[in-house]
Structures are given as structure tokens and as C-alpha cells.
PDB file of C-alpha atoms and ligand atoms in Angstrom:
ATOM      1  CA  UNK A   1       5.027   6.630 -42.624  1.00 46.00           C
ATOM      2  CA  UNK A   2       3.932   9.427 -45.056  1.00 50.00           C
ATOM      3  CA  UNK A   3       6.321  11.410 -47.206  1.00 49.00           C
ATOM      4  CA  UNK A   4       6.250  14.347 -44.565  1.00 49.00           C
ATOM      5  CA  UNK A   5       7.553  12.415 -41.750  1.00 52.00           C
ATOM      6  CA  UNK A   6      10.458  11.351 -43.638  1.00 56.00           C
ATOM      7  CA  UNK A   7      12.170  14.458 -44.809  1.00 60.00           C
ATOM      8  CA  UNK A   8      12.773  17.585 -42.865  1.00 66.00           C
ATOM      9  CA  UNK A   9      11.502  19.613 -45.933  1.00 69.00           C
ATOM     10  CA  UNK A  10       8.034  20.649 -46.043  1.00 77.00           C
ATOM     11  CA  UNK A  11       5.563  22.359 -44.015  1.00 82.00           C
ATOM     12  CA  UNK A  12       4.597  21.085 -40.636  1.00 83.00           C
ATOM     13  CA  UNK A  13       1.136  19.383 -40.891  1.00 83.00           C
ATOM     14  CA  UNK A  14      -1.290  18.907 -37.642  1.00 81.00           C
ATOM     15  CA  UNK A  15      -3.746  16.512 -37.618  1.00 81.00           C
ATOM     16  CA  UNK A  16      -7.085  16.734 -34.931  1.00 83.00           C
ATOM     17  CA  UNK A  17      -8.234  13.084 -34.311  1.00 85.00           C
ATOM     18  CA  UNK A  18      -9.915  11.794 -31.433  1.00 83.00           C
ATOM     19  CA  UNK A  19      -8.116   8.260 -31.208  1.00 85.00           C
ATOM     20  CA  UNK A  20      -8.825   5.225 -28.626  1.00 86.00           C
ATOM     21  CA  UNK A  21      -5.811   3.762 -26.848  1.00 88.00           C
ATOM     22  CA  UNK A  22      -5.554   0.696 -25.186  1.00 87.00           C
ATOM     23  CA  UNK A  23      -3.031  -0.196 -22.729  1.00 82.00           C
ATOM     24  CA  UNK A  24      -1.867  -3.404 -21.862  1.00 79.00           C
ATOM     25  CA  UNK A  25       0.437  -3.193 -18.550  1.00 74.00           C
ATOM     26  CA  UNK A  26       2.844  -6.235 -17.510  1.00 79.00           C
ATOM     27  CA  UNK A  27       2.257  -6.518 -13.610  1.00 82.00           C
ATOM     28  CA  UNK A  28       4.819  -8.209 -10.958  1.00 87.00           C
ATOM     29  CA  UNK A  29       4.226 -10.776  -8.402  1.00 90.00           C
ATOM     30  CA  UNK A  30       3.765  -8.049  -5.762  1.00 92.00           C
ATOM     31  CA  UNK A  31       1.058  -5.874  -7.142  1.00 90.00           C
ATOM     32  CA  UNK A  32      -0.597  -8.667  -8.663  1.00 89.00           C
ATOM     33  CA  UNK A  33      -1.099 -10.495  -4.926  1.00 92.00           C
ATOM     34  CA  UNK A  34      -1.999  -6.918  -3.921  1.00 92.00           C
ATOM     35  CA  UNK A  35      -4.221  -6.530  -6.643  1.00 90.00           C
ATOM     36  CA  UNK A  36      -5.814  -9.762  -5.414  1.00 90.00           C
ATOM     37  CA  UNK A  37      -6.497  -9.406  -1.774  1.00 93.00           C
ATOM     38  CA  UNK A  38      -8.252  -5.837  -2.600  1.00 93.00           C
ATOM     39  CA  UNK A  39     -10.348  -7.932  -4.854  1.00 91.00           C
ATOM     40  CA  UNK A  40     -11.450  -9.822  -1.642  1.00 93.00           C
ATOM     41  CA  UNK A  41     -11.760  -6.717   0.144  1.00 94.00           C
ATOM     42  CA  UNK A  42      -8.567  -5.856   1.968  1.00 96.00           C
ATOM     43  CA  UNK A  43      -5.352  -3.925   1.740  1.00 96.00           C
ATOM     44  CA  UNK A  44      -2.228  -5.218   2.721  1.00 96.00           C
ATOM     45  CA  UNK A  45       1.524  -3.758   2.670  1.00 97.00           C
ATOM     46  CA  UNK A  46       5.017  -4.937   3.045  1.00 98.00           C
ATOM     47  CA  UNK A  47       6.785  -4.039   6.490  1.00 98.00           C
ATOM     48  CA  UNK A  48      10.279  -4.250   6.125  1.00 98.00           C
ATOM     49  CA  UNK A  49      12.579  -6.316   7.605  1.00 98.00           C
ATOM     50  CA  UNK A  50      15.400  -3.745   8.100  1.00 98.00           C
ATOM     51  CA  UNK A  51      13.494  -0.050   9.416  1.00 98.00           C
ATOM     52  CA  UNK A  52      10.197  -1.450  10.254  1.00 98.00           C
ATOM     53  CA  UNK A  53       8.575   0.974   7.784  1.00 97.00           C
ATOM     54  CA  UNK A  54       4.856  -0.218   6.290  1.00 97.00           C
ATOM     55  CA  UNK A  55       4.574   0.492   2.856  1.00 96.00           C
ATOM     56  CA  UNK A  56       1.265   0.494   0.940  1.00 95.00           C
ATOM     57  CA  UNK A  57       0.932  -0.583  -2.012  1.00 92.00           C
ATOM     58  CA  UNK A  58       3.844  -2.826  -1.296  1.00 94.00           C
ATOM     59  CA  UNK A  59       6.863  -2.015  -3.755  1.00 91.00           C
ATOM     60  CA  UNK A  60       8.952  -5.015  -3.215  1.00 95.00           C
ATOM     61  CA  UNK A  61      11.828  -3.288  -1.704  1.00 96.00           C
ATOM     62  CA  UNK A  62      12.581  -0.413   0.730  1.00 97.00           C
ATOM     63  CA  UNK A  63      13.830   2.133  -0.494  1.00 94.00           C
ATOM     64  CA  UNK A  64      15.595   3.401   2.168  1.00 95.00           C
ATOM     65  CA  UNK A  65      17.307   0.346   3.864  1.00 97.00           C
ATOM     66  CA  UNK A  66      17.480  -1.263  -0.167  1.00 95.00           C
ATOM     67  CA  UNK A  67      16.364  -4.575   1.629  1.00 97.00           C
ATOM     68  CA  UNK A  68      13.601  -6.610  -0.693  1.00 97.00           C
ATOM     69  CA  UNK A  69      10.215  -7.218   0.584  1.00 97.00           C
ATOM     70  CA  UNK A  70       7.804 -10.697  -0.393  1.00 96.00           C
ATOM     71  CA  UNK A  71       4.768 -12.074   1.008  1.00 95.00           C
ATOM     72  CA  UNK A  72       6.577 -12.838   4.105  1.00 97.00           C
ATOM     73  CA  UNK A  73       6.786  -9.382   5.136  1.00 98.00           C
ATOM     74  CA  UNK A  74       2.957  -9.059   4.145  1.00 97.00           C
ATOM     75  CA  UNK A  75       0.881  -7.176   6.910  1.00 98.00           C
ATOM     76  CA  UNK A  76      -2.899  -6.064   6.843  1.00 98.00           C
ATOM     77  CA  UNK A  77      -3.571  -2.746   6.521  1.00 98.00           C
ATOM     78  CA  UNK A  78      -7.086  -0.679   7.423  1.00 98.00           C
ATOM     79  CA  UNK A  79      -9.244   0.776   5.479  1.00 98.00           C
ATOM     80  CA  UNK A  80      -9.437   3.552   7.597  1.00 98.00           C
ATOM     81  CA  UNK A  81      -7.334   6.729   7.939  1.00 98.00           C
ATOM     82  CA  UNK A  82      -7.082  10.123   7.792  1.00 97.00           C
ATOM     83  CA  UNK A  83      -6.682  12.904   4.836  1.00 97.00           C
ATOM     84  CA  UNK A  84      -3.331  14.086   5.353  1.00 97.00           C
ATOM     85  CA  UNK A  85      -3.740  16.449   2.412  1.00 96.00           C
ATOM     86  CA  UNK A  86      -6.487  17.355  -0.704  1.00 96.00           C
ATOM     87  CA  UNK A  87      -6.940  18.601  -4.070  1.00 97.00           C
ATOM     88  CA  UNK A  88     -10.599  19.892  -5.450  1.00 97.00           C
ATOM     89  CA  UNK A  89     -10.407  19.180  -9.274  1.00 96.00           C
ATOM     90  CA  UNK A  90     -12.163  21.011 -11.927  1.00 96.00           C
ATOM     91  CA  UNK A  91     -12.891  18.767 -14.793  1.00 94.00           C
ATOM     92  CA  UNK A  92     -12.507  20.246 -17.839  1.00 91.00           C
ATOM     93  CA  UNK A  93     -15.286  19.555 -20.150  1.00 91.00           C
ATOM     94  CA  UNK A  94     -12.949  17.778 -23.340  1.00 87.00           C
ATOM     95  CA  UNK A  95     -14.531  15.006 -25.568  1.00 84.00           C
ATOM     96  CA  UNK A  96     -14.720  12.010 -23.407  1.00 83.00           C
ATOM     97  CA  UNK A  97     -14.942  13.617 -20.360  1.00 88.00           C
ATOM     98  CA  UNK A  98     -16.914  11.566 -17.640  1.00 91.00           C
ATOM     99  CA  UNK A  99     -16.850  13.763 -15.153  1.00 93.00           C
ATOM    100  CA  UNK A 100     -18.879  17.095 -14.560  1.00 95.00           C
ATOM    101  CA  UNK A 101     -18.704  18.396 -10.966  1.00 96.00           C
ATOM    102  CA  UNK A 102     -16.161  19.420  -9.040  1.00 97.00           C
ATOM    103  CA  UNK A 103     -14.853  16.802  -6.823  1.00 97.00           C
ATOM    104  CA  UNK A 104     -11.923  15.916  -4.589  1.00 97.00           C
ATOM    105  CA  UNK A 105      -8.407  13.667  -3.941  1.00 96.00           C
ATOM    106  CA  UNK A 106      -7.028  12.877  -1.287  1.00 96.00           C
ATOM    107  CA  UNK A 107      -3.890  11.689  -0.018  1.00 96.00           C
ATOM    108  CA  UNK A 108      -4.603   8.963   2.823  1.00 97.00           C
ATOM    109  CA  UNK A 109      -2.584   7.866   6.111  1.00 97.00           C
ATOM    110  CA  UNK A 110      -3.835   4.361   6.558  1.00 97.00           C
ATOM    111  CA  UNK A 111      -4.136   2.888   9.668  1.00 97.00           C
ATOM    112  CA  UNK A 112      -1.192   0.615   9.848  1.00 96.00           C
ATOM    113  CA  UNK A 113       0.892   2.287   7.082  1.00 97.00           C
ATOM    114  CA  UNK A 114       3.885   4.783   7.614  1.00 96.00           C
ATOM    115  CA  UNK A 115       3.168   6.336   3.979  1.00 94.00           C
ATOM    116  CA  UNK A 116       0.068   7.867   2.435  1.00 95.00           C
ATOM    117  CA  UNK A 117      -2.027   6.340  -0.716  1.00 94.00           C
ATOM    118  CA  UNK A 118      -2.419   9.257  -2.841  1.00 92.00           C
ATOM    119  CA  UNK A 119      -5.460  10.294  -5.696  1.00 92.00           C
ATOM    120  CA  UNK A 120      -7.751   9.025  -3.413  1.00 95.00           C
ATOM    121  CA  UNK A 121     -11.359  10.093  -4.532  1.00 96.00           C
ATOM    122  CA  UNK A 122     -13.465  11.300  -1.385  1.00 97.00           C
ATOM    123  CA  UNK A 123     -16.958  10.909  -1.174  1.00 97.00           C
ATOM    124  CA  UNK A 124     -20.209  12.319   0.827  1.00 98.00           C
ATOM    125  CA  UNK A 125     -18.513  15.012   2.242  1.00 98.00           C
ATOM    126  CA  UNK A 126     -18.811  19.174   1.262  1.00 98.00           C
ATOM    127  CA  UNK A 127     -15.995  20.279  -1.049  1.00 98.00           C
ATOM    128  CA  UNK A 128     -15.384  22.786   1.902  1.00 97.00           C
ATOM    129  CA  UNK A 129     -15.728  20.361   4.537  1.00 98.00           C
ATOM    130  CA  UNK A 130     -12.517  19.053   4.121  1.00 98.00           C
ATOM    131  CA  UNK A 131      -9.883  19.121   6.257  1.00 97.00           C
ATOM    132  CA  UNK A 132      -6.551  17.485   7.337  1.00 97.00           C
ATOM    133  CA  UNK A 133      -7.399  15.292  10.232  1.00 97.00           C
ATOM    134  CA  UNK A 134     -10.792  13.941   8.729  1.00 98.00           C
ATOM    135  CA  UNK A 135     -11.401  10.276   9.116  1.00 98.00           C
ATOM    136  CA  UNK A 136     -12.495   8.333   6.302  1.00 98.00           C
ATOM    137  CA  UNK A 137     -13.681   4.950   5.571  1.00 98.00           C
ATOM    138  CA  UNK A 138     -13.129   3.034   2.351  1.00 97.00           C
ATOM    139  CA  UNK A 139     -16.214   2.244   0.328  1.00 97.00           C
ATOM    140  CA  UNK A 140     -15.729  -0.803  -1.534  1.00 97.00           C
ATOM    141  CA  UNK A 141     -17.138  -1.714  -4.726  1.00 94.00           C
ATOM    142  CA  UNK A 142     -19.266  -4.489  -4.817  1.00 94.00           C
ATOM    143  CA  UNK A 143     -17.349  -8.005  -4.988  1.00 90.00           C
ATOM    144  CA  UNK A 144     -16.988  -8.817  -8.971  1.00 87.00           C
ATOM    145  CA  UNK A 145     -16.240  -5.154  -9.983  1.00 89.00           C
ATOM    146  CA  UNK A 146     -12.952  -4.872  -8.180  1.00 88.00           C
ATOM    147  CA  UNK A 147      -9.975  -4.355 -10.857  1.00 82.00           C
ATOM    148  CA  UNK A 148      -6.615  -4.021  -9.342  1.00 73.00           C
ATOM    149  CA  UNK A 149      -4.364  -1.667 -10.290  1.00 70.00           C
ATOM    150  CA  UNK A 150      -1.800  -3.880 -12.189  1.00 65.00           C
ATOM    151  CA  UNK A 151       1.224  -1.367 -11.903  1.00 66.00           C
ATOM    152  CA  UNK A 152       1.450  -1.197  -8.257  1.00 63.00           C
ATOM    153  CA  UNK A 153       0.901   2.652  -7.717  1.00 66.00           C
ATOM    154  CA  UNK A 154      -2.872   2.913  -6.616  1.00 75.00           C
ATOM    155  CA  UNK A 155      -5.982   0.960  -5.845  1.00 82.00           C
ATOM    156  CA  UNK A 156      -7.430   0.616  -8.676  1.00 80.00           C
ATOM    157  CA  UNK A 157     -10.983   0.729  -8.532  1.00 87.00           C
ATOM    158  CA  UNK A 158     -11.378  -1.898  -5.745  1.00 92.00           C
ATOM    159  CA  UNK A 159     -12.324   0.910  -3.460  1.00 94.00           C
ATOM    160  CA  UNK A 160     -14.959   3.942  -5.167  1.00 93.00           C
ATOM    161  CA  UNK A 161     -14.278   6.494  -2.734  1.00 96.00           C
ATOM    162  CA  UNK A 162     -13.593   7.159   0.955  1.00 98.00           C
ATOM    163  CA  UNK A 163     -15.985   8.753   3.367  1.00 98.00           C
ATOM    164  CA  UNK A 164     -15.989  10.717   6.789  1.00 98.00           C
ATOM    165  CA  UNK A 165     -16.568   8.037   9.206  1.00 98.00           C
ATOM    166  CA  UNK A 166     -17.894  10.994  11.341  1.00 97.00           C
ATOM    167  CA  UNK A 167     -15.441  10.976  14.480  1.00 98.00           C
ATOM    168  CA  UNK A 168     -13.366  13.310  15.984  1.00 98.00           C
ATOM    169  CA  UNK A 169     -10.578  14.744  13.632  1.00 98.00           C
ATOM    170  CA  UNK A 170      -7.313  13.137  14.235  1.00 97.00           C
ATOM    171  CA  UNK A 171      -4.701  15.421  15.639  1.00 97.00           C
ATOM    172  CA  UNK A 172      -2.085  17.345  13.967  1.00 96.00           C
ATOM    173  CA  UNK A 173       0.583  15.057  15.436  1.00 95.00           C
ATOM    174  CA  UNK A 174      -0.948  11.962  13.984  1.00 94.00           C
ATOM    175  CA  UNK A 175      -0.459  13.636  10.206  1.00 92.00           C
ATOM    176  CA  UNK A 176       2.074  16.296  10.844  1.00 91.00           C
ATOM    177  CA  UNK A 177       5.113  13.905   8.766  1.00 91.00           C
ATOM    178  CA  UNK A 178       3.080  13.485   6.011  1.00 90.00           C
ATOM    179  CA  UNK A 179       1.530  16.679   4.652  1.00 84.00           C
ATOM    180  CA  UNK A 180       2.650  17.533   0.871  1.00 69.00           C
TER     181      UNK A 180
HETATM  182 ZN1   ZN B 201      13.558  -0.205   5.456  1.00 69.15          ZN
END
């Protein structure tokens, strides 16, 4: 600590660093078994006990019927769906940026799942092509360069993007719950 961070005398000082910042995240029993069956290619959620509802990534609980959920309430999920809603992203072009087009997320209505995956990156489709309704297919990485999202929100980088599978759009009723 520097004698300007310890007194509230003094002029304010700013400091422009670039810094590196590594995180280390403590994982739980339920995204770490979810984190391991994307690494062998599939997605799986919890269906609870109490309502029925499928909830992907599995949390561990319901939180509407407050029941907990474990392996025994495991049940495979597609990886298939449809975009329920999208954002196209801008990157801005800071130090350290990787990206440099325009490109979109999605959130995703699994087949199998009552609740969308969200920040879902879609891939070989037109920016404007886009729709709710499209079907998409997951595109996995290869085996070996799967790492599972250790905190349980997302899906890591298991799967790189999600693509049109090219059939008919799925009707309004089939997303209608679940548009942001
Ligand atoms: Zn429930």
C-alpha cells in the first residue's frame, strides 16, 4: 500500500496499466459431472423430482419447488434447438481484443430442456438471417479441447458455435414462453 491509499489527503492519482488476471474458480459436484459429460460430447440436465421442469446446466436445486437435484435426476439433453432470442455484438477494438467482426449470441431452447442456454455463439449463418424459430445444431470442438465451464452457468467451450441445421423454422408456440 502506498502513502496515497492510506490517507484521505492528497490528490487522486490514476494509473493506466494493462494487467493479466488469472482466475481460479472452485467448481461443485454438479457442474463438474456436467463439465465432464460435455467433454465426451453430450449435455445433460437435472429434471426435478417435484414440477418436472428440465434444467440445463443443472443447478442442483429447483428453484421453484426448492427440492435438490443429483445425478439421479440426470437426463440427456440435445444438442439441438431453436434461437428463442439474439444479440449481434460489436467488438470494440481495446488491447487484447480477439475478436474483429461482428458476430452473434444466442439464447437456445434445447430439445429436452424447459429453459434456454444463453451467450450462445452462432455460426454459418447471415447476421440478418437470424430469426426466432431457427434450428441449430451444436458444433463440437474436437475431443481434447473441450474445457467445461467450472461455475455451472454456460458451456464452456465444449461446443464452438451452433449452426442452422437448415429445416423448417420452429413455430412461435414452440418458443413463445421463452423470449427475453
Ligand atoms: Zn421443481
Amino acid at each position: 500500500m502506498t502513502p496515497d491509499t492510506e490517507t484521505d489527503e492528497g490528490d487522486v492519482r490514476f494509473v493506466r496499466q494493462l494487467i493479466g488476471l488469472d482466475y481460479a474458480v472452485r467448481t461443485n459436484p454438479v457442474a463438474r459431472a456436467f463439465g465432464e459429460a460435455l467433454a465426451e460430447g453430450r449435455i445433460t440436465g437435472h429434471r426435478c423430482p417435484s414440477c418436472g421442469l428440465v434444467y440445463v446446466p443443472p443447478k442442483g436445486f429447483c428453484p421453484i419447488c426448492t427440492v435438490p437435484t443429483g445425478s439421479e435426476h440426470e437426463v440427456a439433453i440435445a444438442d439441438r434447438g431453436i434461437v428463442t432470442s439474439w444479440t449481434v455484438l460489436t467488438p470494440i477494438q481495446y488491447a487484447g481484443q480477439e475478436e474483429r467482426e461482428d458476430y452473434a449470441l444466442a439464447s437456445l431452447l434445447l430439445e429436452g430442456a424447459d429453459g434456454t442456454v444463453g451467450q450462445q455463439r452462432l455460426v454459418e449463418v447471415a447476421l440478418d438471417e437470424i430469426r426466432m424459430g431457427l434450428r441449430v445444431e451444436a458444433v463440437w470442438a474436437p475431443e481434447g479441447e473441450r474445457e467445461p465451464d467450472d461455475r455451472g452457468y454456460g458451456l464452456g467451450t465444449a461446443i464452438t458455435g451452433w449452426r442452422p441445421t437448415g429445416e423448417p423454422d420452429a413455430p412461435a408456440d414452440a418458443y413463445r414462453e421463452h423470449v427475453l
